[in-house]
Short mmCIF file of C-alpha atoms and ligand atoms in Angstrom, two decimals:
data_model
loop_
_atom_site.label_atom_id
_atom_site.label_comp_id
_atom_site.label_asym_id
_atom_site.label_seq_id
_atom_site.Cartn_x
_atom_site.Cartn_y
_atom_site.Cartn_z
CA MET Y 1 0.00 0.00 0.00
CA LYS Y 2 1.23 3.47 -0.97
CA THR Y 3 2.19 5.61 2.07
CA LEU Y 4 1.18 9.31 2.20
CA ASN Y 5 3.74 12.10 2.45
CA VAL Y 6 3.41 14.72 5.23
CA ALA Y 7 1.49 17.23 3.06
CA GLN Y 8 -0.95 14.55 1.86
CA ALA Y 9 -1.50 13.25 5.42
CA PHE Y 10 -2.21 16.81 6.62
CA ALA Y 11 -4.74 17.36 3.79
CA VAL Y 12 -6.54 14.11 4.66
CA ALA Y 13 -6.64 15.05 8.34
CA VAL Y 14 -8.14 18.49 7.55
CA LEU Y 15 -10.73 16.83 5.26
CA LEU Y 16 -11.72 14.35 7.98
CA MET Y 17 -12.08 17.15 10.54
CA LEU Y 18 -14.27 19.20 8.19
CA THR Y 19 -16.48 16.16 7.40
CA ALA Y 20 -16.88 15.47 11.13
CA ALA Y 21 -17.86 19.08 11.82
CA ILE Y 22 -20.46 19.12 9.03
CA SER Y 23 -22.04 15.80 10.05
CA CYS Y 24 -22.41 16.81 13.74
CA PRO Y 25 -25.57 19.01 13.77
CA ALA Y 26 -25.53 19.54 17.54
CA GLU Y 27 -22.33 21.56 17.16
CA THR Y 28 -23.48 23.69 14.24
CA GLN Y 29 -26.02 26.52 14.19
CA ALA Y 30 -27.83 27.93 11.20
CA GLY Y 31 -27.75 31.73 11.42
CA PRO Y 32 -27.11 33.85 14.48
CA LEU Y 33 -27.91 32.47 17.92
CA PRO Y 34 -31.11 33.67 19.61
CA LYS Y 35 -30.60 36.24 22.36
CA VAL Y 36 -31.71 35.08 25.80
CA LYS Y 37 -31.66 37.29 28.87
CA ILE Y 38 -31.55 35.62 32.29
CA LEU Y 39 -33.14 37.68 35.08
CA ALA Y 40 -32.15 36.45 38.52
CA MET Y 41 -34.39 36.72 41.58
CA GLY Y 42 -32.42 34.48 43.99
CA GLY Y 43 -33.64 31.24 45.58
CA THR Y 44 -31.94 27.90 46.04
CA ILE Y 45 -30.53 27.92 42.51
CA ALA Y 46 -28.33 30.72 43.92
CA GLY Y 47 -27.98 28.92 47.26
CA VAL Y 48 -24.77 27.91 48.99
CA ALA Y 49 -24.25 25.33 51.77
CA SER Y 50 -21.11 24.68 53.78
CA THR Y 51 -20.62 21.13 52.46
CA PRO Y 52 -21.73 19.23 49.32
CA THR Y 53 -23.83 16.81 51.39
CA GLU Y 54 -25.93 19.54 52.98
CA THR Y 55 -28.90 19.77 50.61
CA LYS Y 56 -31.51 21.30 52.96
CA ASP Y 57 -29.58 23.58 55.32
CA TYR Y 58 -28.12 26.35 53.16
CA LYS Y 59 -28.45 30.03 52.38
CA PRO Y 60 -30.61 30.78 49.31
CA GLY Y 61 -29.84 33.87 47.21
CA SER Y 62 -26.07 33.78 47.77
CA LEU Y 63 -24.56 33.55 44.27
CA ASP Y 64 -24.85 36.25 41.66
CA ILE Y 65 -26.18 35.59 38.17
CA ALA Y 66 -22.72 35.71 36.54
CA SER Y 67 -21.48 32.78 38.67
CA ILE Y 68 -24.68 30.82 38.04
CA ILE Y 69 -24.31 31.23 34.28
CA ARG Y 70 -20.64 30.19 34.47
CA SER Y 71 -21.62 26.94 36.22
CA VAL Y 72 -23.74 25.66 33.31
CA PRO Y 73 -21.77 24.01 30.50
CA GLY Y 74 -23.00 24.44 26.93
CA LEU Y 75 -25.24 27.51 27.38
CA GLU Y 76 -23.10 29.44 24.90
CA ARG Y 77 -24.06 26.96 22.16
CA LEU Y 78 -27.80 27.48 22.76
CA ALA Y 79 -28.04 31.26 22.77
CA GLU Y 80 -26.27 34.55 23.17
CA ILE Y 81 -26.68 34.81 26.93
CA SER Y 82 -26.70 37.83 29.18
CA GLY Y 83 -27.65 38.03 32.83
CA GLU Y 84 -29.16 40.64 35.10
CA GLN Y 85 -29.68 40.61 38.85
CA VAL Y 86 -33.16 41.89 39.70
CA ALA Y 87 -33.11 40.63 43.30
CA ASN Y 88 -31.35 37.96 45.34
CA VAL Y 89 -33.85 36.73 47.91
CA ASP Y 90 -35.30 33.58 49.39
CA SER Y 91 -38.61 33.50 47.54
CA SER Y 92 -40.60 33.44 50.78
CA HIS Y 93 -39.45 37.09 50.93
CA MET Y 94 -41.01 37.99 47.57
CA THR Y 95 -43.17 41.11 47.53
CA ASP Y 96 -45.81 42.52 45.20
CA GLU Y 97 -43.37 45.35 44.42
CA LEU Y 98 -40.68 42.89 43.28
CA MET Y 99 -43.19 41.09 41.05
CA LEU Y 100 -44.18 44.43 39.51
CA LYS Y 101 -40.52 45.36 39.00
CA LEU Y 102 -39.82 42.03 37.29
CA ALA Y 103 -42.87 42.26 35.00
CA ARG Y 104 -41.93 45.81 34.01
CA ARG Y 105 -38.34 44.81 33.22
CA ILE Y 106 -39.45 41.84 31.10
CA ASN Y 107 -41.91 44.00 29.14
CA GLU Y 108 -39.17 46.61 28.58
CA LEU Y 109 -36.65 44.04 27.38
CA LEU Y 110 -39.03 42.23 25.06
CA ALA Y 111 -40.33 45.48 23.60
CA THR Y 112 -36.83 46.55 22.50
CA GLY Y 113 -36.71 43.69 20.01
CA THR Y 114 -33.12 42.90 21.04
CA VAL Y 115 -34.12 39.90 23.19
CA ASP Y 116 -35.71 36.72 21.79
CA GLY Y 117 -36.55 35.04 25.07
CA ILE Y 118 -36.38 35.53 28.82
CA VAL Y 119 -35.43 33.15 31.61
CA VAL Y 120 -36.20 34.00 35.23
CA THR Y 121 -34.34 32.17 38.00
CA HIS Y 122 -36.46 32.18 41.15
CA GLY Y 123 -36.82 30.46 44.50
CA THR Y 124 -39.22 27.56 44.24
CA ASP Y 125 -41.37 28.36 47.31
CA THR Y 126 -43.37 31.14 45.64
CA LEU Y 127 -42.27 30.50 42.05
CA GLU Y 128 -45.82 29.60 40.99
CA GLU Y 129 -47.12 32.97 42.19
CA THR Y 130 -44.56 35.06 40.32
CA ALA Y 131 -44.89 32.87 37.21
CA TYR Y 132 -48.69 33.29 37.19
CA PHE Y 133 -48.32 37.05 37.78
CA LEU Y 134 -46.04 37.24 34.72
CA ASN Y 135 -48.49 35.07 32.76
CA LEU Y 136 -51.06 37.83 33.34
CA THR Y 137 -48.85 40.90 32.88
CA VAL Y 138 -46.20 40.20 30.22
CA LYS Y 139 -47.54 41.71 26.99
CA ASN Y 140 -45.60 39.64 24.53
CA LEU Y 141 -45.73 36.24 22.81
CA LYS Y 142 -41.97 35.65 23.06
CA PRO Y 143 -40.98 32.86 25.45
CA VAL Y 144 -40.70 33.66 29.15
CA VAL Y 145 -39.51 30.68 31.19
CA VAL Y 146 -39.23 30.49 34.97
CA THR Y 147 -36.94 28.00 36.66
CA GLY Y 148 -35.25 27.32 39.98
CA SER Y 149 -33.81 24.40 41.85
CA MET Y 150 -34.50 22.28 44.88
CA ARG Y 151 -30.85 21.72 45.82
CA PRO Y 152 -28.30 24.49 46.38
CA SER Y 153 -25.55 25.10 43.85
CA THR Y 154 -22.97 23.45 46.14
CA ALA Y 155 -24.92 20.18 46.59
CA ILE Y 156 -24.00 16.75 45.40
CA SER Y 157 -26.38 16.26 42.43
CA ALA Y 158 -27.38 19.93 42.31
CA ASP Y 159 -30.39 20.25 39.99
CA GLY Y 160 -29.94 23.96 39.15
CA PRO Y 161 -27.55 23.65 36.19
CA LEU Y 162 -29.74 21.27 34.16
CA ASN Y 163 -32.88 23.24 35.05
CA LEU Y 164 -31.25 26.46 33.83
CA TYR Y 165 -29.92 24.74 30.70
CA ASN Y 166 -33.44 23.48 29.91
CA ALA Y 167 -34.96 26.90 30.58
CA VAL Y 168 -32.56 28.44 28.05
CA VAL Y 169 -33.42 25.67 25.54
CA LEU Y 170 -37.09 26.67 25.87
CA ALA Y 171 -36.49 30.43 25.84
CA ALA Y 172 -34.37 30.13 22.69
CA ASP Y 173 -36.86 27.95 20.82
CA LYS Y 174 -39.60 29.45 18.62
CA ARG Y 175 -41.87 26.52 19.50
CA SER Y 176 -42.24 28.02 23.00
CA ARG Y 177 -43.82 31.23 21.62
CA GLY Y 178 -47.42 32.05 22.47
CA ARG Y 179 -47.79 29.35 25.13
CA GLY Y 180 -47.93 31.75 28.07
CA VAL Y 181 -45.28 31.80 30.76
CA LEU Y 182 -43.60 28.41 31.09
CA VAL Y 183 -42.06 26.79 34.15
CA THR Y 184 -39.41 24.11 33.84
CA LEU Y 185 -37.75 21.98 36.51
CA ASN Y 186 -36.77 18.34 36.55
CA GLU Y 187 -37.06 18.04 32.72
CA THR Y 188 -40.79 18.83 32.71
CA VAL Y 189 -42.48 21.91 31.19
CA HIS Y 190 -45.58 23.38 32.85
CA SER Y 191 -47.92 26.28 32.26
CA ALA Y 192 -47.65 29.03 34.88
CA ARG Y 193 -51.48 28.91 35.03
CA TYR Y 194 -51.57 25.39 36.44
CA VAL Y 195 -48.22 24.56 38.02
CA THR Y 196 -47.82 24.27 41.76
CA LYS Y 197 -45.17 23.10 44.20
CA THR Y 198 -46.40 19.82 45.67
CA ASN Y 199 -43.53 18.47 47.76
CA THR Y 200 -41.39 20.24 50.36
CA THR Y 201 -38.02 18.78 49.38
CA SER Y 202 -38.18 16.48 46.33
CA VAL Y 203 -36.68 17.60 43.01
CA ASP Y 204 -39.87 16.21 41.44
CA THR Y 205 -42.07 18.76 43.18
CA PHE Y 206 -43.66 20.83 40.39
CA ARG Y 207 -46.92 19.39 39.12
CA SER Y 208 -50.02 20.60 37.32
CA PRO Y 209 -52.84 18.82 39.19
CA ASP Y 210 -55.56 17.21 37.05
CA LEU Y 211 -54.13 18.51 33.77
CA GLY Y 212 -50.52 17.40 33.75
CA CYS Y 213 -47.45 19.07 32.31
CA LEU Y 214 -47.32 20.67 28.84
CA GLY Y 215 -44.29 18.61 27.89
CA TYR Y 216 -40.63 17.87 28.52
CA VAL Y 217 -37.14 19.10 27.68
CA LEU Y 218 -34.77 16.25 26.95
CA ASP Y 219 -31.17 16.59 25.76
CA GLY Y 220 -31.72 20.09 24.42
CA THR Y 221 -35.04 19.43 22.66
CA PRO Y 222 -38.47 20.65 23.82
CA TYR Y 223 -41.38 18.21 23.42
CA PHE Y 224 -44.82 19.84 23.71
CA TYR Y 225 -48.06 17.85 24.04
CA GLN Y 226 -50.64 20.36 25.25
CA THR Y 227 -51.52 24.05 24.98
CA ILE Y 228 -53.23 26.24 27.52
CA THR Y 229 -56.73 27.50 26.74
CA LYS Y 230 -56.94 30.27 29.35
CA ARG Y 231 -56.15 33.92 28.45
CA HIS Y 232 -52.57 34.98 29.08
CA THR Y 233 -49.73 37.39 28.19
CA ALA Y 234 -50.48 39.26 24.93
CA SER Y 235 -54.24 38.67 25.28
CA SER Y 236 -54.40 39.67 28.96
CA GLU Y 237 -56.32 42.83 29.92
CA PHE Y 238 -54.07 43.52 32.93
CA ASP Y 239 -51.39 46.17 32.78
CA ALA Y 240 -48.65 46.33 35.39
CA SER Y 241 -46.66 49.08 33.68
CA SER Y 242 -48.05 52.02 35.63
CA LEU Y 243 -48.71 50.31 38.98
CA ALA Y 244 -46.52 51.10 41.99
CA SER Y 245 -48.36 48.67 44.27
CA LEU Y 246 -51.26 46.20 44.24
CA PRO Y 247 -54.51 46.19 46.21
CA ARG Y 248 -54.03 44.16 49.37
CA VAL Y 249 -55.49 40.65 49.30
CA ASP Y 250 -54.75 38.01 51.95
CA ILE Y 251 -55.55 34.31 52.16
CA ILE Y 252 -57.42 32.81 55.12
CA TYR Y 253 -57.08 29.07 55.56
CA GLY Y 254 -60.40 27.41 56.38
CA HIS Y 255 -60.72 24.56 58.86
CA ALA Y 256 -63.16 22.81 61.18
CA GLN Y 257 -64.24 25.06 64.08
CA GLY Y 258 -63.29 28.16 62.10
CA SER Y 259 -63.81 31.50 63.80
CA ARG Y 260 -64.38 35.05 62.71
CA THR Y 261 -61.13 36.31 64.27
CA LEU Y 262 -58.98 36.37 61.11
CA VAL Y 263 -61.76 37.73 58.90
CA ASP Y 264 -62.43 40.57 61.35
CA ALA Y 265 -58.71 41.31 61.50
CA ALA Y 266 -58.56 41.41 57.70
CA VAL Y 267 -61.46 43.87 57.58
CA ALA Y 268 -59.85 46.03 60.27
CA ALA Y 269 -56.57 46.01 58.32
CA GLY Y 270 -58.34 47.52 55.31
CA LEU Y 271 -57.95 44.58 52.91
CA LYS Y 272 -59.60 44.94 49.52
CA GLY Y 273 -60.03 41.23 48.95
CA ILE Y 274 -60.00 37.93 50.84
CA ILE Y 275 -59.28 34.49 49.43
CA ILE Y 276 -60.83 31.86 51.62
CA ALA Y 277 -59.09 28.51 51.18
CA GLY Y 278 -62.26 26.57 51.91
CA ALA Y 279 -62.74 22.91 52.71
CA GLY Y 280 -63.58 20.60 49.80
CA ASN Y 281 -65.59 22.46 47.16
CA GLY Y 282 -64.93 25.78 48.91
CA GLY Y 283 -66.99 25.09 52.05
CA ILE Y 284 -66.77 27.58 54.95
CA PHE Y 285 -67.40 27.06 58.67
CA PRO Y 286 -70.59 28.94 59.79
CA LYS Y 287 -68.96 31.51 62.15
CA GLU Y 288 -66.32 32.36 59.58
CA LYS Y 289 -69.00 32.55 56.89
CA GLU Y 290 -70.97 35.07 58.94
CA ALA Y 291 -67.90 37.33 59.15
CA LEU Y 292 -67.22 36.95 55.42
CA ILE Y 293 -70.82 37.88 54.55
CA GLU Y 294 -70.38 41.07 56.59
CA ALA Y 295 -67.03 41.76 54.91
CA ALA Y 296 -68.61 41.36 51.47
CA LYS Y 297 -71.37 43.81 52.44
CA LYS Y 298 -68.61 46.34 53.25
CA GLY Y 299 -67.27 46.02 49.70
CA ILE Y 300 -64.46 43.50 50.25
CA VAL Y 301 -64.35 40.99 47.42
CA VAL Y 302 -64.46 37.44 48.80
CA VAL Y 303 -63.21 34.58 46.61
CA ARG Y 304 -63.78 30.94 47.54
CA ALA Y 305 -60.88 28.67 46.62
CA SER Y 306 -60.14 25.20 47.96
CA ARG Y 307 -57.49 23.77 50.24
CA THR Y 308 -57.77 20.35 48.52
CA GLY Y 309 -55.09 21.04 45.90
CA SER Y 310 -57.12 20.20 42.81
CA GLY Y 311 -60.53 20.51 41.18
CA VAL Y 312 -62.99 23.30 40.37
CA VAL Y 313 -64.76 25.30 43.08
CA THR Y 314 -68.28 25.55 41.75
CA GLN Y 315 -70.74 28.37 42.45
CA SER Y 316 -73.79 27.62 44.59
CA ARG Y 317 -77.08 29.50 44.99
CA GLU Y 318 -76.25 30.20 48.64
CA TYR Y 319 -72.74 31.57 48.11
CA ALA Y 320 -73.82 33.50 45.01
CA SER Y 321 -76.48 35.22 47.14
CA TYR Y 322 -73.69 36.61 49.39
CA GLY Y 323 -71.83 37.91 46.33
CA PHE Y 324 -68.90 35.48 46.82
CA VAL Y 325 -66.83 34.74 43.73
CA THR Y 326 -65.32 31.30 43.03
CA SER Y 327 -61.68 30.79 42.08
CA ASN Y 328 -62.60 28.36 39.25
CA ASN Y 329 -59.71 25.90 39.63
CA LEU Y 330 -57.01 28.35 40.77
CA ASN Y 331 -55.39 27.36 44.03
CA PRO Y 332 -55.56 29.96 46.82
CA GLN Y 333 -52.11 31.46 46.19
CA LYS Y 334 -52.78 31.91 42.46
CA ALA Y 335 -56.29 33.21 43.22
CA ARG Y 336 -54.65 35.92 45.33
CA ILE Y 337 -52.53 37.01 42.35
CA LEU Y 338 -55.51 37.21 40.02
CA LEU Y 339 -57.72 38.99 42.56
CA MET Y 340 -55.07 41.68 43.16
CA LEU Y 341 -54.89 42.35 39.41
CA ALA Y 342 -58.68 42.15 39.02
CA LEU Y 343 -59.10 44.76 41.76
CA THR Y 344 -56.90 47.18 39.81
CA LYS Y 345 -59.75 47.21 37.26
CA THR Y 346 -63.03 46.65 39.09
CA THR Y 347 -64.79 45.66 42.31
CA GLN Y 348 -67.91 44.43 40.48
CA ARG Y 349 -68.41 40.78 41.50
CA LYS Y 350 -69.70 39.75 38.07
CA GLU Y 351 -66.66 41.20 36.36
CA VAL Y 352 -64.30 39.60 38.89
CA GLN Y 353 -66.03 36.24 38.33
CA ARG Y 354 -65.64 36.67 34.57
CA MET Y 355 -61.91 37.19 35.10
CA PHE Y 356 -61.64 34.08 37.28
CA ASP Y 357 -63.40 32.10 34.55
CA GLU Y 358 -61.28 33.48 31.68
CA TYR Y 359 -57.75 33.52 33.14
N1 LIG B 401 -36.50 28.66 50.12
C1 LIG B 401 -36.09 28.60 48.74
C2 LIG B 401 -36.75 29.74 47.97
O1 LIG B 401 -37.88 29.63 47.62
C3 LIG B 401 -36.44 27.28 48.16
C4 LIG B 401 -36.00 27.07 46.74
O2 LIG B 401 -35.63 27.97 46.01
O3 LIG B 401 -36.04 25.90 46.31
O4 LIG B 401 -36.12 30.73 47.75
#
């Protein structure tokens, strides 16, 4: 067999390398990369513990967004990434003002046309509330994806890096457009309208009761199986752009032997709305009901949700006669978000009920 000289061997090697590059689609990109902005709010994804085996005792909101981005291999092949620190808090410290600030920033960024998709990193404890708020206040069809993690960045088997990678996959992909705000953790994709945290510590904690997830993200590819039918984002009537605060709405948790104490305190505190997390199909203990009827007569909007975790709260002749609204199938914490936004527009019960049925 004829042996190759040095120049011939070099030419063959270059040819082989070029062929390999062309036949490896994962490494090549057609056209410029999409631009994805990551807005960081804190949480466990930015959490640090003192040892890798401490997965529950740690300080959330410790790392900045630049270090989080650096810890995820391969992001640079998915999108042109930039990061911005909006807050760095444990999400149990989230406020209405921070949600408003985040919604305003997302609307600003998407309106410039220089960003193709947004990722929000957020603590998981109240992630569903912020995600639903954004679902109602972001005025754009471009992808907005919220993610977080259950284990701190320092943990053995930290889940943050893959969750962030998958969030960027979704935010950079045109197939995510127009689906409302998405939430991804643990390789699943959920609608912000339905998703809720269901387990205190498991990485498999985000679920959409009754309806299931919208799809999955696996090895850099989104798989969608469902679309949401409720109004959201570009078709929402709510506008957060000029609001400095939101009308105060609190949740009261119903239980056997309920009393009027908390309802009376809510009225005295000047609340504009009350979500009652009722038993079963939104049932309320008689003494508590009495206080809520009085509150409704004073103009406070009362919404019956359920503490069961799934299902629709249906209207009844009795509750309708008191002017109580039902949350449809929103859980109490999401019902609070919608009622605050509804109250920026109206206090008419019929209108508020329409909103609960449409969003
Ligand atoms: N306490 C944390 C938070 O919500 C939990 C988490 O992010 O997983 O900020």
